[in-house]
């Protein structure tokens, strides 16, 4: 059986104020052509189909067009929800889709597979939607589910229980931050890197292949546990990471081969660093006039209207940053930098407490109280 593993489409996300809908439609059309060219049997979309819990009308249209096009190649399509998706809205759409397109958003159905057969017998696909511990904890009151690691471990126990009931090869899909990810891989903007939210790699033992989503750069954590990354570059931090998907072959005994399929980049991303005059040289303009440009100018003083000057030469200049070469370190800057690097509310609170307490962060009791308050907020937002 031949499987294509993709994820993190983020339909509806903007790029520094610019719509990405047309570019994503172009890339998904190329992905569909690869599905047809390589005779793919099953396409897996491992979460974050949408960028928002309340997608726009055009976002639904693009998703519908993409799923129908993939289905028309003859492939089955299996989609799970991510942390950006509304599982309820994505799950509602599942009722309207045709046979051969499966949208898996129900945590209580994790142990029930979608089964697709080939000449060697059945392959069972287990879809794990994104699981926020504070929201799913009431579903399994006897389990201790305070962290992503605990919650994903429980979900994989359900998968392995399903595997014992359904003989044959198996594939799992999940959306989380797994241990072993390269921190330079273009991390998704809300990925929590704190130790409590990292899922150990051995949690995913059992299936022949595990298709992960949440990280925007491709990653191979083991031979059979991988991230495909996003099909588009959604930030300048991702600019050097290839875009594509994994082509996975299963034979009679399990995982046989995995190949990377490159996707086209509709518009390249480039970061130009130097004084403003150096960035605006004819050589740079000739090389990058059609690229998305992040300009980091190093003049000692801020320049007048730099974005206007840059866009006169680079029509797709999206971001300007002033980083003088001789900046002073007054302590306040390091605090601001730490806040900028924080990727979760708990990390931002910790950074603030360390700043105002001369390096002393929250106590164990305070950490528990902070986590309880944040969990309560998540639950309240889920009910809105």
Short mmCIF file of C-alpha atoms in Angstrom, two decimals:
data_model
loop_
_atom_site.label_atom_id
_atom_site.label_comp_id
_atom_site.label_asym_id
_atom_site.label_seq_id
_atom_site.Cartn_x
_atom_site.Cartn_y
_atom_site.Cartn_z
CA UNK A 1 0.00 0.00 0.00
CA UNK A 2 1.21 3.46 -0.88
CA UNK A 3 0.51 6.33 1.53
CA UNK A 4 1.14 10.07 1.23
CA UNK A 5 1.72 11.85 4.56
CA UNK A 6 1.05 15.60 4.66
CA UNK A 7 -0.03 18.00 7.41
CA UNK A 8 -0.41 21.59 8.60
CA UNK A 9 -2.11 23.11 5.58
CA UNK A 10 -3.26 26.08 7.71
CA UNK A 11 -5.87 27.17 5.19
CA UNK A 12 -6.62 30.84 5.79
CA UNK A 13 -3.31 31.85 7.37
CA UNK A 14 -1.89 35.15 6.21
CA UNK A 15 1.79 35.87 5.63
CA UNK A 16 2.64 39.27 7.11
CA UNK A 17 -0.74 40.60 6.06
CA UNK A 18 -0.81 38.87 2.66
CA UNK A 19 -3.26 36.10 1.79
CA UNK A 20 -1.74 32.67 1.15
CA UNK A 21 -4.88 31.15 -0.38
CA UNK A 22 -3.77 31.27 -4.03
CA UNK A 23 -0.28 29.98 -3.21
CA UNK A 24 -1.67 27.13 -1.12
CA UNK A 25 -4.15 26.20 -3.85
CA UNK A 26 -1.21 25.99 -6.29
CA UNK A 27 0.81 23.78 -3.94
CA UNK A 28 -2.11 21.48 -3.13
CA UNK A 29 -2.75 21.08 -6.87
CA UNK A 30 0.88 19.96 -7.22
CA UNK A 31 0.43 17.57 -4.29
CA UNK A 32 -2.66 16.11 -5.99
CA UNK A 33 -0.67 15.60 -9.17
CA UNK A 34 1.94 13.68 -7.15
CA UNK A 35 -0.78 11.49 -5.65
CA UNK A 36 -1.95 10.60 -9.15
CA UNK A 37 1.59 10.19 -10.57
CA UNK A 38 2.76 7.86 -7.78
CA UNK A 39 -0.42 5.79 -7.54
CA UNK A 40 -1.08 6.72 -3.90
CA UNK A 41 -3.75 4.64 -2.19
CA UNK A 42 -4.29 6.72 0.97
CA UNK A 43 -3.58 10.40 1.72
CA UNK A 44 -3.10 11.34 5.38
CA UNK A 45 -3.53 14.96 6.55
CA UNK A 46 -2.25 15.06 10.13
CA UNK A 47 -4.00 18.08 11.60
CA UNK A 48 -4.19 21.87 11.33
CA UNK A 49 -6.18 21.77 8.12
CA UNK A 50 -7.45 25.27 8.92
CA UNK A 51 -5.53 28.08 10.58
CA UNK A 52 -8.51 29.21 12.61
CA UNK A 53 -11.31 27.66 14.64
CA UNK A 54 -13.68 29.91 12.64
CA UNK A 55 -12.58 29.51 9.01
CA UNK A 56 -13.80 31.89 6.34
CA UNK A 57 -16.04 30.83 3.47
CA UNK A 58 -13.13 30.78 0.97
CA UNK A 59 -11.16 28.54 3.38
CA UNK A 60 -13.98 25.97 3.35
CA UNK A 61 -14.11 26.22 -0.44
CA UNK A 62 -10.38 25.56 -0.79
CA UNK A 63 -10.57 22.58 1.55
CA UNK A 64 -13.54 21.13 -0.31
CA UNK A 65 -11.83 21.59 -3.67
CA UNK A 66 -8.61 19.98 -2.40
CA UNK A 67 -10.34 16.96 -0.85
CA UNK A 68 -12.51 16.35 -3.91
CA UNK A 69 -9.46 16.60 -6.19
CA UNK A 70 -7.54 14.11 -4.06
CA UNK A 71 -10.53 11.77 -3.99
CA UNK A 72 -10.84 11.91 -7.76
CA UNK A 73 -7.33 10.44 -8.11
CA UNK A 74 -8.76 7.24 -6.65
CA UNK A 75 -7.05 7.66 -3.27
CA UNK A 76 -8.77 7.46 0.09
CA UNK A 77 -8.28 10.58 2.22
CA UNK A 78 -8.03 10.57 6.04
CA UNK A 79 -7.94 13.89 7.91
CA UNK A 80 -7.49 14.59 11.62
CA UNK A 81 -7.96 17.88 13.48
CA UNK A 82 -5.12 19.93 14.96
CA UNK A 83 -4.81 22.58 17.63
CA UNK A 84 -5.78 25.34 15.16
CA UNK A 85 -8.87 23.53 13.90
CA UNK A 86 -12.26 23.51 15.53
CA UNK A 87 -12.89 19.78 15.84
CA UNK A 88 -16.65 20.47 15.94
CA UNK A 89 -16.64 22.47 12.70
CA UNK A 90 -14.27 20.10 10.93
CA UNK A 91 -16.25 17.12 12.21
CA UNK A 92 -19.52 18.63 11.02
CA UNK A 93 -18.14 18.85 7.51
CA UNK A 94 -17.31 15.12 7.69
CA UNK A 95 -21.02 14.33 7.47
CA UNK A 96 -21.25 16.11 4.15
CA UNK A 97 -18.30 14.38 2.49
CA UNK A 98 -18.48 11.45 0.09
CA UNK A 99 -17.33 7.90 0.66
CA UNK A 100 -13.56 7.61 0.73
CA UNK A 101 -12.96 10.88 2.62
CA UNK A 102 -12.72 10.45 6.39
CA UNK A 103 -12.47 13.33 8.86
CA UNK A 104 -11.56 12.04 12.33
CA UNK A 105 -12.22 14.47 15.19
CA UNK A 106 -13.83 12.39 17.95
CA UNK A 107 -11.46 11.47 20.83
CA UNK A 108 -13.75 8.61 21.85
CA UNK A 109 -13.25 6.98 18.44
CA UNK A 110 -9.44 6.85 18.62
CA UNK A 111 -9.42 3.06 18.99
CA UNK A 112 -11.76 2.53 16.03
CA UNK A 113 -9.76 2.42 12.78
CA UNK A 114 -10.50 3.32 9.21
CA UNK A 115 -9.60 0.13 7.36
CA UNK A 116 -8.27 0.03 3.81
CA UNK A 117 -7.25 -3.27 2.21
CA UNK A 118 -4.73 -4.16 -0.48
CA UNK A 119 -3.42 -7.45 -1.89
CA UNK A 120 -1.71 -8.22 1.42
CA UNK A 121 -4.78 -7.67 3.59
CA UNK A 122 -6.08 -4.84 5.75
CA UNK A 123 -4.27 -1.70 6.91
CA UNK A 124 -5.89 -0.03 9.92
CA UNK A 125 -5.57 3.77 10.24
CA UNK A 126 -6.02 5.25 13.73
CA UNK A 127 -6.62 8.99 13.83
CA UNK A 128 -5.79 10.93 17.01
CA UNK A 129 -7.21 14.47 16.89
CA UNK A 130 -5.37 17.18 18.80
CA UNK A 131 -6.02 16.50 22.49
CA UNK A 132 -5.95 19.41 24.93
CA UNK A 133 -5.66 17.81 28.38
CA UNK A 134 -7.98 20.32 30.07
CA UNK A 135 -10.74 19.59 27.54
CA UNK A 136 -10.51 15.80 27.17
CA UNK A 137 -9.84 15.00 30.84
CA UNK A 138 -13.58 14.52 31.60
CA UNK A 139 -13.81 11.89 28.84
CA UNK A 140 -11.45 9.58 30.75
CA UNK A 141 -11.91 10.48 34.44
CA UNK A 142 -9.89 7.49 35.65
CA UNK A 143 -6.76 8.53 33.72
CA UNK A 144 -4.25 11.13 34.89
CA UNK A 145 -4.23 13.63 32.02
CA UNK A 146 -2.48 16.84 33.06
CA UNK A 147 0.10 17.03 30.28
CA UNK A 148 0.36 16.38 26.58
CA UNK A 149 2.70 13.47 27.30
CA UNK A 150 0.16 11.79 29.57
CA UNK A 151 -2.72 12.49 27.21
CA UNK A 152 -0.93 11.20 24.12
CA UNK A 153 0.26 8.13 25.99
CA UNK A 154 -3.36 7.37 26.91
CA UNK A 155 -4.43 7.90 23.28
CA UNK A 156 -1.74 5.53 22.02
CA UNK A 157 -2.84 2.94 24.59
CA UNK A 158 -6.28 3.15 22.95
CA UNK A 159 -4.64 2.71 19.54
CA UNK A 160 -2.74 -0.37 20.72
CA UNK A 161 -5.95 -1.77 22.20
CA UNK A 162 -7.55 -1.31 18.79
CA UNK A 163 -4.61 -3.02 17.16
CA UNK A 164 -5.13 -6.07 19.35
CA UNK A 165 -8.73 -6.27 18.15
CA UNK A 166 -7.93 -5.67 14.47
CA UNK A 167 -5.25 -7.93 13.04
CA UNK A 168 -3.07 -6.59 10.26
CA UNK A 169 -0.79 -3.64 9.59
CA UNK A 170 -1.47 -0.32 11.30
CA UNK A 171 -0.81 3.39 10.89
CA UNK A 172 -1.42 6.11 13.50
CA UNK A 173 -1.89 9.85 12.97
CA UNK A 174 -1.31 12.46 15.70
CA UNK A 175 -0.78 16.18 16.19
CA UNK A 176 1.69 17.01 18.97
CA UNK A 177 5.25 18.03 19.86
CA UNK A 178 7.35 14.87 20.11
CA UNK A 179 10.73 14.45 21.76
CA UNK A 180 13.64 14.53 19.37
CA UNK A 181 12.44 17.38 17.14
CA UNK A 182 15.22 19.64 15.90
CA UNK A 183 14.58 23.01 17.57
CA UNK A 184 15.70 24.79 14.37
CA UNK A 185 13.05 23.07 12.28
CA UNK A 186 10.68 26.01 12.03
CA UNK A 187 8.55 25.33 15.06
CA UNK A 188 4.85 26.04 14.86
CA UNK A 189 4.08 29.33 16.59
CA UNK A 190 2.09 27.85 19.50
CA UNK A 191 4.21 24.72 20.01
CA UNK A 192 5.00 24.37 23.70
CA UNK A 193 8.61 23.38 24.24
CA UNK A 194 8.42 23.03 28.03
CA UNK A 195 9.32 19.56 29.30
CA UNK A 196 5.77 18.81 30.47
CA UNK A 197 4.37 19.11 26.95
CA UNK A 198 6.96 17.03 25.09
CA UNK A 199 5.72 13.56 24.15
CA UNK A 200 8.42 10.86 24.51
CA UNK A 201 9.21 9.00 21.33
CA UNK A 202 8.52 5.57 22.84
CA UNK A 203 4.87 6.57 23.31
CA UNK A 204 4.40 5.91 19.58
CA UNK A 205 5.62 2.32 19.62
CA UNK A 206 3.41 -0.28 17.96
CA UNK A 207 2.11 0.93 14.58
CA UNK A 208 4.05 0.31 11.40
CA UNK A 209 4.08 4.05 10.68
CA UNK A 210 3.15 7.17 12.68
CA UNK A 211 2.24 10.30 10.69
CA UNK A 212 2.75 13.38 12.86
CA UNK A 213 1.71 16.99 12.42
CA UNK A 214 2.37 20.26 14.32
CA UNK A 215 5.97 20.96 13.28
CA UNK A 216 6.35 22.96 10.07
CA UNK A 217 9.63 21.43 8.96
CA UNK A 218 10.08 17.80 7.94
CA UNK A 219 11.49 15.59 10.70
CA UNK A 220 12.47 11.95 10.97
CA UNK A 221 12.34 10.94 14.64
CA UNK A 222 12.75 7.26 13.77
CA UNK A 223 12.32 5.21 10.62
CA UNK A 224 8.58 4.95 11.20
CA UNK A 225 7.80 8.19 13.10
CA UNK A 226 7.95 11.38 11.03
CA UNK A 227 6.67 14.92 10.54
CA UNK A 228 5.87 16.00 7.00
CA UNK A 229 5.80 19.73 7.82
CA UNK A 230 3.67 22.40 6.19
CA UNK A 231 3.25 22.61 2.39
CA UNK A 232 3.98 26.37 2.42
CA UNK A 233 6.52 28.56 4.20
CA UNK A 234 4.51 30.47 6.79
CA UNK A 235 7.36 32.42 8.39
CA UNK A 236 10.85 33.60 7.53
CA UNK A 237 12.17 31.21 10.16
CA UNK A 238 11.12 28.36 7.87
CA UNK A 239 12.70 29.76 4.70
CA UNK A 240 15.52 27.22 4.43
CA UNK A 241 13.34 24.18 5.13
CA UNK A 242 12.12 22.13 2.14
CA UNK A 243 8.40 21.79 1.53
CA UNK A 244 6.91 18.44 0.61
CA UNK A 245 5.41 15.21 1.92
CA UNK A 246 6.44 11.65 2.74
CA UNK A 247 5.62 8.82 0.35
CA UNK A 248 5.29 5.71 2.49
CA UNK A 249 5.18 2.13 1.18
CA UNK A 250 3.87 -0.77 3.24
CA UNK A 251 4.49 -4.34 2.13
CA UNK A 252 3.02 -7.54 3.58
CA UNK A 253 5.15 -7.32 6.73
CA UNK A 254 4.90 -3.57 7.43
CA UNK A 255 6.99 -0.52 6.59
CA UNK A 256 8.98 -1.10 3.40
CA UNK A 257 10.21 2.31 2.20
CA UNK A 258 9.81 6.07 2.78
CA UNK A 259 10.63 8.71 0.16
CA UNK A 260 10.51 12.51 0.32
CA UNK A 261 8.50 14.23 -2.41
CA UNK A 262 9.43 17.89 -2.89
CA UNK A 263 6.68 20.45 -3.45
CA UNK A 264 7.10 23.68 -5.44
CA UNK A 265 7.62 26.98 -3.60
CA UNK A 266 5.38 29.59 -5.25
CA UNK A 267 7.50 32.48 -3.99
CA UNK A 268 10.87 32.08 -2.30
CA UNK A 269 11.66 33.65 1.08
CA UNK A 270 14.92 35.47 1.69
CA UNK A 271 16.42 37.49 4.55
CA UNK A 272 18.75 40.32 3.51
CA UNK A 273 21.05 41.75 6.18
CA UNK A 274 23.25 44.85 6.01
CA UNK A 275 22.92 48.60 6.02
CA UNK A 276 19.85 49.85 4.19
CA UNK A 277 22.02 51.06 1.31
CA UNK A 278 23.70 47.65 1.08
CA UNK A 279 20.35 45.87 0.99
CA UNK A 280 19.14 48.18 -1.80
CA UNK A 281 22.06 47.42 -4.14
CA UNK A 282 21.33 46.55 -7.74
CA UNK A 283 22.73 43.04 -7.23
CA UNK A 284 20.20 42.32 -4.47
CA UNK A 285 17.34 43.79 -6.48
CA UNK A 286 18.24 41.68 -9.53
CA UNK A 287 18.41 38.51 -7.43
CA UNK A 288 15.39 39.00 -5.16
CA UNK A 289 12.87 41.35 -6.79
CA UNK A 290 10.34 38.49 -7.04
CA UNK A 291 10.97 37.01 -3.58
CA UNK A 292 9.34 37.58 -0.22
CA UNK A 293 11.95 39.73 1.53
CA UNK A 294 12.74 40.21 5.19
CA UNK A 295 15.12 43.17 5.44
CA UNK A 296 17.29 43.39 8.55
CA UNK A 297 19.10 46.72 8.35
CA UNK A 298 22.04 47.37 10.63
CA UNK A 299 22.42 51.18 10.42
CA UNK A 300 23.23 52.69 13.81
CA UNK A 301 20.13 54.93 13.68
CA UNK A 302 16.62 54.13 12.42
CA UNK A 303 16.16 55.18 8.81
CA UNK A 304 13.30 57.29 7.49
CA UNK A 305 10.41 55.26 6.02
CA UNK A 306 12.49 52.13 5.30
CA UNK A 307 9.52 49.98 4.18
CA UNK A 308 8.55 52.47 1.47
CA UNK A 309 12.11 52.61 0.17
CA UNK A 310 12.41 48.83 0.21
CA UNK A 311 9.11 48.18 -1.55
CA UNK A 312 10.11 50.55 -4.34
CA UNK A 313 12.85 48.00 -5.16
CA UNK A 314 11.40 44.80 -3.65
CA UNK A 315 7.62 44.69 -4.34
CA UNK A 316 7.24 41.70 -2.00
CA UNK A 317 9.13 43.06 0.98
CA UNK A 318 7.06 41.74 3.90
CA UNK A 319 9.11 42.57 7.00
CA UNK A 320 11.65 45.17 8.11
CA UNK A 321 13.73 44.87 11.27
CA UNK A 322 16.23 47.38 12.68
CA UNK A 323 19.16 45.62 14.34
CA UNK A 324 22.09 48.02 14.79
CA UNK A 325 25.43 46.28 15.01
CA UNK A 326 26.38 47.95 18.33
CA UNK A 327 23.34 47.57 20.59
CA UNK A 328 23.69 47.86 24.36
CA UNK A 329 22.59 45.08 26.68
CA UNK A 330 20.83 46.81 29.56
CA UNK A 331 19.03 43.80 31.03
CA UNK A 332 15.63 45.03 29.88
CA UNK A 333 16.40 43.90 26.36
CA UNK A 334 17.19 40.35 27.50
CA UNK A 335 13.81 40.20 29.26
CA UNK A 336 12.05 41.36 26.09
CA UNK A 337 13.96 38.77 24.08
CA UNK A 338 12.93 36.04 26.51
CA UNK A 339 9.28 37.08 26.27
CA UNK A 340 9.57 36.99 22.48
CA UNK A 341 10.97 33.45 22.67
CA UNK A 342 8.23 32.21 25.00
CA UNK A 343 5.75 30.04 23.11
CA UNK A 344 3.13 29.36 25.78
CA UNK A 345 1.31 31.42 28.40
CA UNK A 346 2.99 29.47 31.21
CA UNK A 347 6.44 30.32 29.82
CA UNK A 348 5.50 34.01 29.57
CA UNK A 349 4.38 34.01 33.21
CA UNK A 350 7.58 32.25 34.23
CA UNK A 351 9.67 34.83 32.33
CA UNK A 352 7.83 37.68 34.06
CA UNK A 353 8.26 36.19 37.55
CA UNK A 354 11.98 35.60 36.97
CA UNK A 355 12.35 39.19 35.76
CA UNK A 356 10.65 40.79 38.78
CA UNK A 357 12.19 38.32 41.29
CA UNK A 358 15.79 38.72 40.22
CA UNK A 359 15.97 35.34 38.54
CA UNK A 360 13.70 33.33 40.84
CA UNK A 361 10.84 31.69 38.97
CA UNK A 362 7.61 30.21 40.30
CA UNK A 363 7.61 27.69 43.11
CA UNK A 364 6.16 24.20 42.63
CA UNK A 365 2.88 25.30 44.24
CA UNK A 366 2.74 28.43 42.10
CA UNK A 367 3.40 26.37 38.96
CA UNK A 368 0.47 24.10 39.83
CA UNK A 369 -1.81 27.09 40.46
CA UNK A 370 -0.76 28.70 37.17
CA UNK A 371 -1.44 25.47 35.28
CA UNK A 372 -4.88 25.13 36.92
CA UNK A 373 -5.82 28.70 36.01
CA UNK A 374 -4.66 28.24 32.41
CA UNK A 375 -6.54 24.93 32.16
CA UNK A 376 -9.70 26.63 33.42
CA UNK A 377 -9.31 29.32 30.79
CA UNK A 378 -8.95 26.69 28.06
CA UNK A 379 -12.12 24.99 29.23
CA UNK A 380 -14.03 28.27 29.32
CA UNK A 381 -12.88 29.19 25.80
CA UNK A 382 -13.92 25.76 24.52
CA UNK A 383 -17.48 26.44 25.65
CA UNK A 384 -17.75 29.80 23.84
#
